[in-house]
Amino acid sequence: MICKNCEQNFNGNYCSNCGQNSNVRKVDYKYLISEIPNSIFQINRGFLFTLKELFTKPGHSIREFLEGKRKNHFKPIAFIIFTSTLYVLAHYFIGNQTFIDDAISGYKAGSKAENSDLINWISKNQTYVILILVPFFSLASYLAFIKSKYNYFEHLVLNIYITGQQMFIYFIFSFIFDRNSYLILLPLFLGMTFNFWTYIQFFNNKNTFKKILNILLTYLIFILVMIIGMMIGTIFMKIIE
């Protein structure tokens, strides 16, 4: 058979050239469930390789991962857990607010949600919030790109890698101490630009204009889902009080 990672001919369960397992499954819910224990309890090699790939050719790299070139990549769930935790911890140790803190401060300033249990929980569990949002954004991208060949769980892996890399970008800019500077908006701008760039590379069977429209549709669907989710969450918190 031909190795999906290095494209060399080999026999047996592992490639004799690079060592990748011959059983490379399609990314679906069974694949993600099997990856959870490996991602949490094992720190696999490849973190720096994955960072480099996502900084230089993010869409192509993620597509190659989905197609089977996985041996050198840091596993997606481990990647987002590590980078998001790194980002949140850096802000707490430095004493700066995260972008979630900034969003909560702005929301409280314009509403009467000062003592909202939901808002307080979000503030105290920011890493979990980041992980919770990815499946919803993946649903939005799946619906926006419904005609593509990728299933929901492949969209989930795509957005896990994107969000993980965005967290690393935010981590780099976490050392900005002047909260009144316009520089605090730069990482958010770079993170969104990175998302557009990755999607444009990843979905290589569409023209660029259509891809941009679908990306904008992704954000629109995501915002609508979040508004509905916040309404349901607020009602649920009131019920259990």
CSV table of C-alpha atoms in Angstrom, one decimal:
chain,number,residue,atom,x,y,z
A,1,MET,CA,0.0,0.0,0.0
A,2,ILE,CA,1.0,3.7,-0.3
A,3,CYS,CA,1.6,5.7,2.9
A,4,LYS,CA,-0.7,8.7,3.2
A,5,ASN,CA,1.9,10.6,5.1
A,6,CYS,CA,5.0,10.2,3.0
A,7,GLU,CA,3.6,8.5,-0.1
A,8,GLN,CA,6.1,5.6,0.0
A,9,ASN,CA,5.1,2.0,-0.8
A,10,PHE,CA,5.2,-0.4,2.2
A,11,ASN,CA,3.8,-3.6,3.6
A,12,GLY,CA,2.5,-4.3,7.1
A,13,ASN,CA,0.8,-2.2,9.8
A,14,TYR,CA,3.4,0.7,9.8
A,15,CYS,CA,5.2,2.5,7.1
A,16,SER,CA,8.8,1.4,6.9
A,17,ASN,CA,9.9,5.0,5.9
A,18,CYS,CA,8.1,7.3,8.3
A,19,GLY,CA,6.4,5.0,10.8
A,20,GLN,CA,2.8,6.1,10.4
A,21,ASN,CA,0.1,3.6,11.1
A,22,SER,CA,-1.4,2.1,8.0
A,23,ASN,CA,-4.9,2.4,9.5
A,24,VAL,CA,-5.7,6.0,8.9
A,25,ARG,CA,-9.4,6.5,9.4
A,26,LYS,CA,-11.7,9.2,8.0
A,27,VAL,CA,-12.3,11.9,10.6
A,28,ASP,CA,-15.7,11.3,12.1
A,29,TYR,CA,-17.2,11.2,15.6
A,30,LYS,CA,-15.5,7.8,16.4
A,31,TYR,CA,-12.1,9.3,15.5
A,32,LEU,CA,-12.7,12.3,17.8
A,33,ILE,CA,-13.9,10.2,20.7
A,34,SER,CA,-10.9,7.9,20.4
A,35,GLU,CA,-8.6,11.0,20.4
A,36,ILE,CA,-9.9,12.5,23.6
A,37,PRO,CA,-8.0,10.3,26.0
A,38,ASN,CA,-4.8,10.5,23.9
A,39,SER,CA,-5.1,14.3,23.7
A,40,ILE,CA,-5.6,14.8,27.5
A,41,PHE,CA,-3.3,12.2,28.9
A,42,GLN,CA,-0.4,12.2,26.4
A,43,ILE,CA,1.6,15.1,25.1
A,44,ASN,CA,2.5,14.1,21.6
A,45,ARG,CA,5.5,15.4,19.7
A,46,GLY,CA,4.9,17.8,16.8
A,47,PHE,CA,3.8,21.0,18.5
A,48,LEU,CA,6.4,23.2,16.9
A,49,PHE,CA,5.9,21.5,13.6
A,50,THR,CA,2.2,22.2,13.8
A,51,LEU,CA,2.8,25.9,14.7
A,52,LYS,CA,5.1,26.3,11.8
A,53,GLU,CA,2.7,24.6,9.4
A,54,LEU,CA,-0.3,26.7,10.6
A,55,PHE,CA,1.7,29.9,10.3
A,56,THR,CA,2.9,29.2,6.7
A,57,LYS,CA,0.2,27.1,5.0
A,58,PRO,CA,-2.7,26.6,7.4
A,59,GLY,CA,-5.4,25.6,5.0
A,60,HIS,CA,-3.2,23.2,3.0
A,61,SER,CA,-1.8,21.7,6.3
A,62,ILE,CA,-5.2,21.0,7.8
A,63,ARG,CA,-6.5,19.5,4.6
A,64,GLU,CA,-3.4,17.2,4.4
A,65,PHE,CA,-4.1,16.2,8.0
A,66,LEU,CA,-7.7,15.2,7.1
A,67,GLU,CA,-6.4,13.3,4.1
A,68,GLY,CA,-4.0,11.2,6.2
A,69,LYS,CA,-0.7,13.1,6.7
A,70,ARG,CA,-1.0,13.0,10.5
A,71,LYS,CA,2.3,11.6,11.9
A,72,ASN,CA,4.1,14.9,12.5
A,73,HIS,CA,1.1,16.9,13.6
A,74,PHE,CA,0.2,17.7,17.2
A,75,LYS,CA,-3.2,16.2,17.8
A,76,PRO,CA,-6.0,18.8,17.4
A,77,ILE,CA,-7.7,18.5,20.8
A,78,ALA,CA,-4.3,18.6,22.6
A,79,PHE,CA,-3.3,21.6,20.5
A,80,ILE,CA,-6.3,23.8,21.4
A,81,ILE,CA,-6.2,22.8,25.1
A,82,PHE,CA,-2.5,23.6,25.3
A,83,THR,CA,-2.6,27.0,23.4
A,84,SER,CA,-5.9,28.2,25.1
A,85,THR,CA,-4.6,27.4,28.5
A,86,LEU,CA,-1.3,29.1,27.7
A,87,TYR,CA,-3.1,32.2,26.6
A,88,VAL,CA,-5.4,32.4,29.7
A,89,LEU,CA,-2.6,31.7,32.2
A,90,ALA,CA,-0.3,34.3,30.6
A,91,HIS,CA,-3.0,37.0,31.1
A,92,TYR,CA,-3.6,36.0,34.6
A,93,PHE,CA,0.1,35.9,35.6
A,94,ILE,CA,0.7,39.2,33.8
A,95,GLY,CA,-2.4,40.8,35.2
A,96,ASN,CA,-4.0,41.9,31.9
A,97,GLN,CA,-7.5,41.1,30.8
A,98,THR,CA,-8.2,38.5,28.1
A,99,PHE,CA,-10.4,39.4,25.1
A,100,ILE,CA,-13.2,37.5,26.9
A,101,ASP,CA,-12.7,39.8,30.0
A,102,ASP,CA,-12.9,42.8,27.7
A,103,ALA,CA,-16.1,41.5,26.1
A,104,ILE,CA,-17.6,40.9,29.5
A,105,SER,CA,-16.6,44.3,30.8
A,106,GLY,CA,-18.2,45.9,27.7
A,107,TYR,CA,-21.4,43.8,28.1
A,108,LYS,CA,-21.7,44.7,31.8
A,109,ALA,CA,-21.2,48.4,31.1
A,110,GLY,CA,-24.1,48.4,28.6
A,111,SER,CA,-26.5,46.2,30.5
A,112,LYS,CA,-27.7,45.2,34.0
A,113,ALA,CA,-25.9,41.9,33.9
A,114,GLU,CA,-23.4,42.7,36.7
A,115,ASN,CA,-24.5,39.8,38.9
A,116,SER,CA,-25.4,37.3,36.2
A,117,ASP,CA,-24.4,33.8,37.1
A,118,LEU,CA,-23.9,32.9,33.4
A,119,ILE,CA,-21.5,35.9,32.9
A,120,ASN,CA,-19.6,35.1,36.1
A,121,TRP,CA,-19.2,31.5,35.0
A,122,ILE,CA,-17.9,32.5,31.6
A,123,SER,CA,-15.4,34.8,33.3
A,124,LYS,CA,-14.1,32.1,35.6
A,125,ASN,CA,-14.0,29.3,33.0
A,126,GLN,CA,-12.5,30.9,29.9
A,127,THR,CA,-10.6,27.9,28.6
A,128,TYR,CA,-13.8,25.8,28.8
A,129,VAL,CA,-15.7,28.6,27.0
A,130,ILE,CA,-13.3,28.6,24.1
A,131,LEU,CA,-13.6,24.8,23.8
A,132,ILE,CA,-17.5,25.1,24.0
A,133,LEU,CA,-17.7,27.7,21.3
A,134,VAL,CA,-15.7,25.7,18.7
A,135,PRO,CA,-18.4,23.1,18.0
A,136,PHE,CA,-21.0,25.9,17.5
A,137,PHE,CA,-18.7,27.7,15.0
A,138,SER,CA,-18.0,24.4,13.3
A,139,LEU,CA,-21.8,23.9,12.9
A,140,ALA,CA,-22.0,27.4,11.3
A,141,SER,CA,-19.1,26.6,8.9
A,142,TYR,CA,-20.6,23.3,8.0
A,143,LEU,CA,-23.9,24.9,7.2
A,144,ALA,CA,-22.3,27.7,5.3
A,145,PHE,CA,-20.1,25.3,3.3
A,146,ILE,CA,-22.8,22.6,3.1
A,147,LYS,CA,-21.9,21.8,-0.5
A,148,SER,CA,-18.3,21.0,0.3
A,149,LYS,CA,-17.1,17.3,0.6
A,150,TYR,CA,-16.3,17.7,4.3
A,151,ASN,CA,-18.6,16.4,7.1
A,152,TYR,CA,-19.3,18.2,10.4
A,153,PHE,CA,-16.5,16.4,12.3
A,154,GLU,CA,-13.9,17.4,9.7
A,155,HIS,CA,-15.2,21.0,10.0
A,156,LEU,CA,-14.7,20.5,13.8
A,157,VAL,CA,-11.0,19.5,13.4
A,158,LEU,CA,-10.5,22.5,10.9
A,159,ASN,CA,-11.9,25.0,13.5
A,160,ILE,CA,-10.1,23.4,16.4
A,161,TYR,CA,-6.7,23.9,14.7
A,162,ILE,CA,-7.7,27.5,13.6
A,163,THR,CA,-8.9,28.4,17.1
A,164,GLY,CA,-5.8,26.8,18.7
A,165,GLN,CA,-3.5,28.9,16.4
A,166,GLN,CA,-5.6,32.0,17.2
A,167,MET,CA,-5.0,31.4,20.9
A,168,PHE,CA,-1.3,31.3,20.3
A,169,ILE,CA,-1.5,34.6,18.4
A,170,TYR,CA,-3.4,36.1,21.3
A,171,PHE,CA,-0.8,34.7,23.7
A,172,ILE,CA,2.0,36.5,21.8
A,173,PHE,CA,0.1,39.8,22.2
A,174,SER,CA,-0.8,39.1,25.8
A,175,PHE,CA,2.3,41.1,26.9
A,176,ILE,CA,0.7,44.4,25.7
A,177,PHE,CA,0.3,46.4,29.0
A,178,ASP,CA,-1.3,49.5,27.7
A,179,ARG,CA,-5.0,48.6,27.7
A,180,ASN,CA,-6.0,52.0,26.2
A,181,SER,CA,-3.8,51.4,23.1
A,182,TYR,CA,-5.3,50.4,19.8
A,183,LEU,CA,-2.8,47.6,19.8
A,184,ILE,CA,-5.2,45.5,21.9
A,185,LEU,CA,-7.4,45.2,18.8
A,186,LEU,CA,-4.5,44.0,16.6
A,187,PRO,CA,-4.6,40.3,17.8
A,188,LEU,CA,-8.3,40.1,17.2
A,189,PHE,CA,-7.8,41.5,13.7
A,190,LEU,CA,-5.0,39.1,13.1
A,191,GLY,CA,-7.0,36.2,14.4
A,192,MET,CA,-10.0,36.9,12.1
A,193,THR,CA,-7.6,37.5,9.2
A,194,PHE,CA,-6.0,34.1,10.0
A,195,ASN,CA,-9.4,32.5,9.9
A,196,PHE,CA,-10.2,34.0,6.4
A,197,TRP,CA,-6.8,33.0,5.1
A,198,THR,CA,-7.1,29.4,6.4
A,199,TYR,CA,-10.6,28.9,4.9
A,200,ILE,CA,-9.6,30.4,1.5
A,201,GLN,CA,-6.7,27.9,1.4
A,202,PHE,CA,-8.6,24.9,2.8
A,203,PHE,CA,-11.6,25.1,0.4
A,204,ASN,CA,-9.6,25.0,-2.8
A,205,ASN,CA,-12.6,23.9,-5.0
A,206,LYS,CA,-14.3,27.3,-4.9
A,207,ASN,CA,-13.5,30.7,-6.3
A,208,THR,CA,-12.2,33.3,-3.7
A,209,PHE,CA,-15.3,35.5,-3.9
A,210,LYS,CA,-17.7,32.7,-3.1
A,211,LYS,CA,-15.4,31.5,-0.3
A,212,ILE,CA,-15.4,35.0,1.3
A,213,LEU,CA,-19.3,35.1,1.1
A,214,ASN,CA,-19.5,31.7,2.7
A,215,ILE,CA,-17.0,32.8,5.5
A,216,LEU,CA,-19.2,35.9,6.2
A,217,LEU,CA,-22.2,33.6,6.2
A,218,THR,CA,-20.4,31.4,8.8
A,219,TYR,CA,-20.0,34.4,11.1
A,220,LEU,CA,-23.6,35.4,10.7
A,221,ILE,CA,-24.9,31.9,11.5
A,222,PHE,CA,-22.6,31.7,14.5
A,223,ILE,CA,-23.7,35.1,15.9
A,224,LEU,CA,-27.4,34.0,15.6
A,225,VAL,CA,-26.6,30.7,17.3
A,226,MET,CA,-24.8,32.5,20.1
A,227,ILE,CA,-27.7,34.9,20.6
A,228,ILE,CA,-30.1,32.0,20.9
A,229,GLY,CA,-27.6,30.1,23.2
A,230,MET,CA,-27.2,33.1,25.5
A,231,MET,CA,-31.0,33.5,25.8
A,232,ILE,CA,-31.4,29.8,26.6
A,233,GLY,CA,-28.5,29.9,29.1
A,234,THR,CA,-29.9,32.9,30.9
A,235,ILE,CA,-33.4,31.2,31.2
A,236,PHE,CA,-31.7,28.0,32.4
A,237,MET,CA,-29.7,29.9,35.1
A,238,LYS,CA,-32.9,31.6,36.3
A,239,ILE,CA,-34.7,28.2,36.5
A,240,ILE,CA,-32.1,26.6,38.7
A,241,GLU,CA,-31.7,29.6,41.0
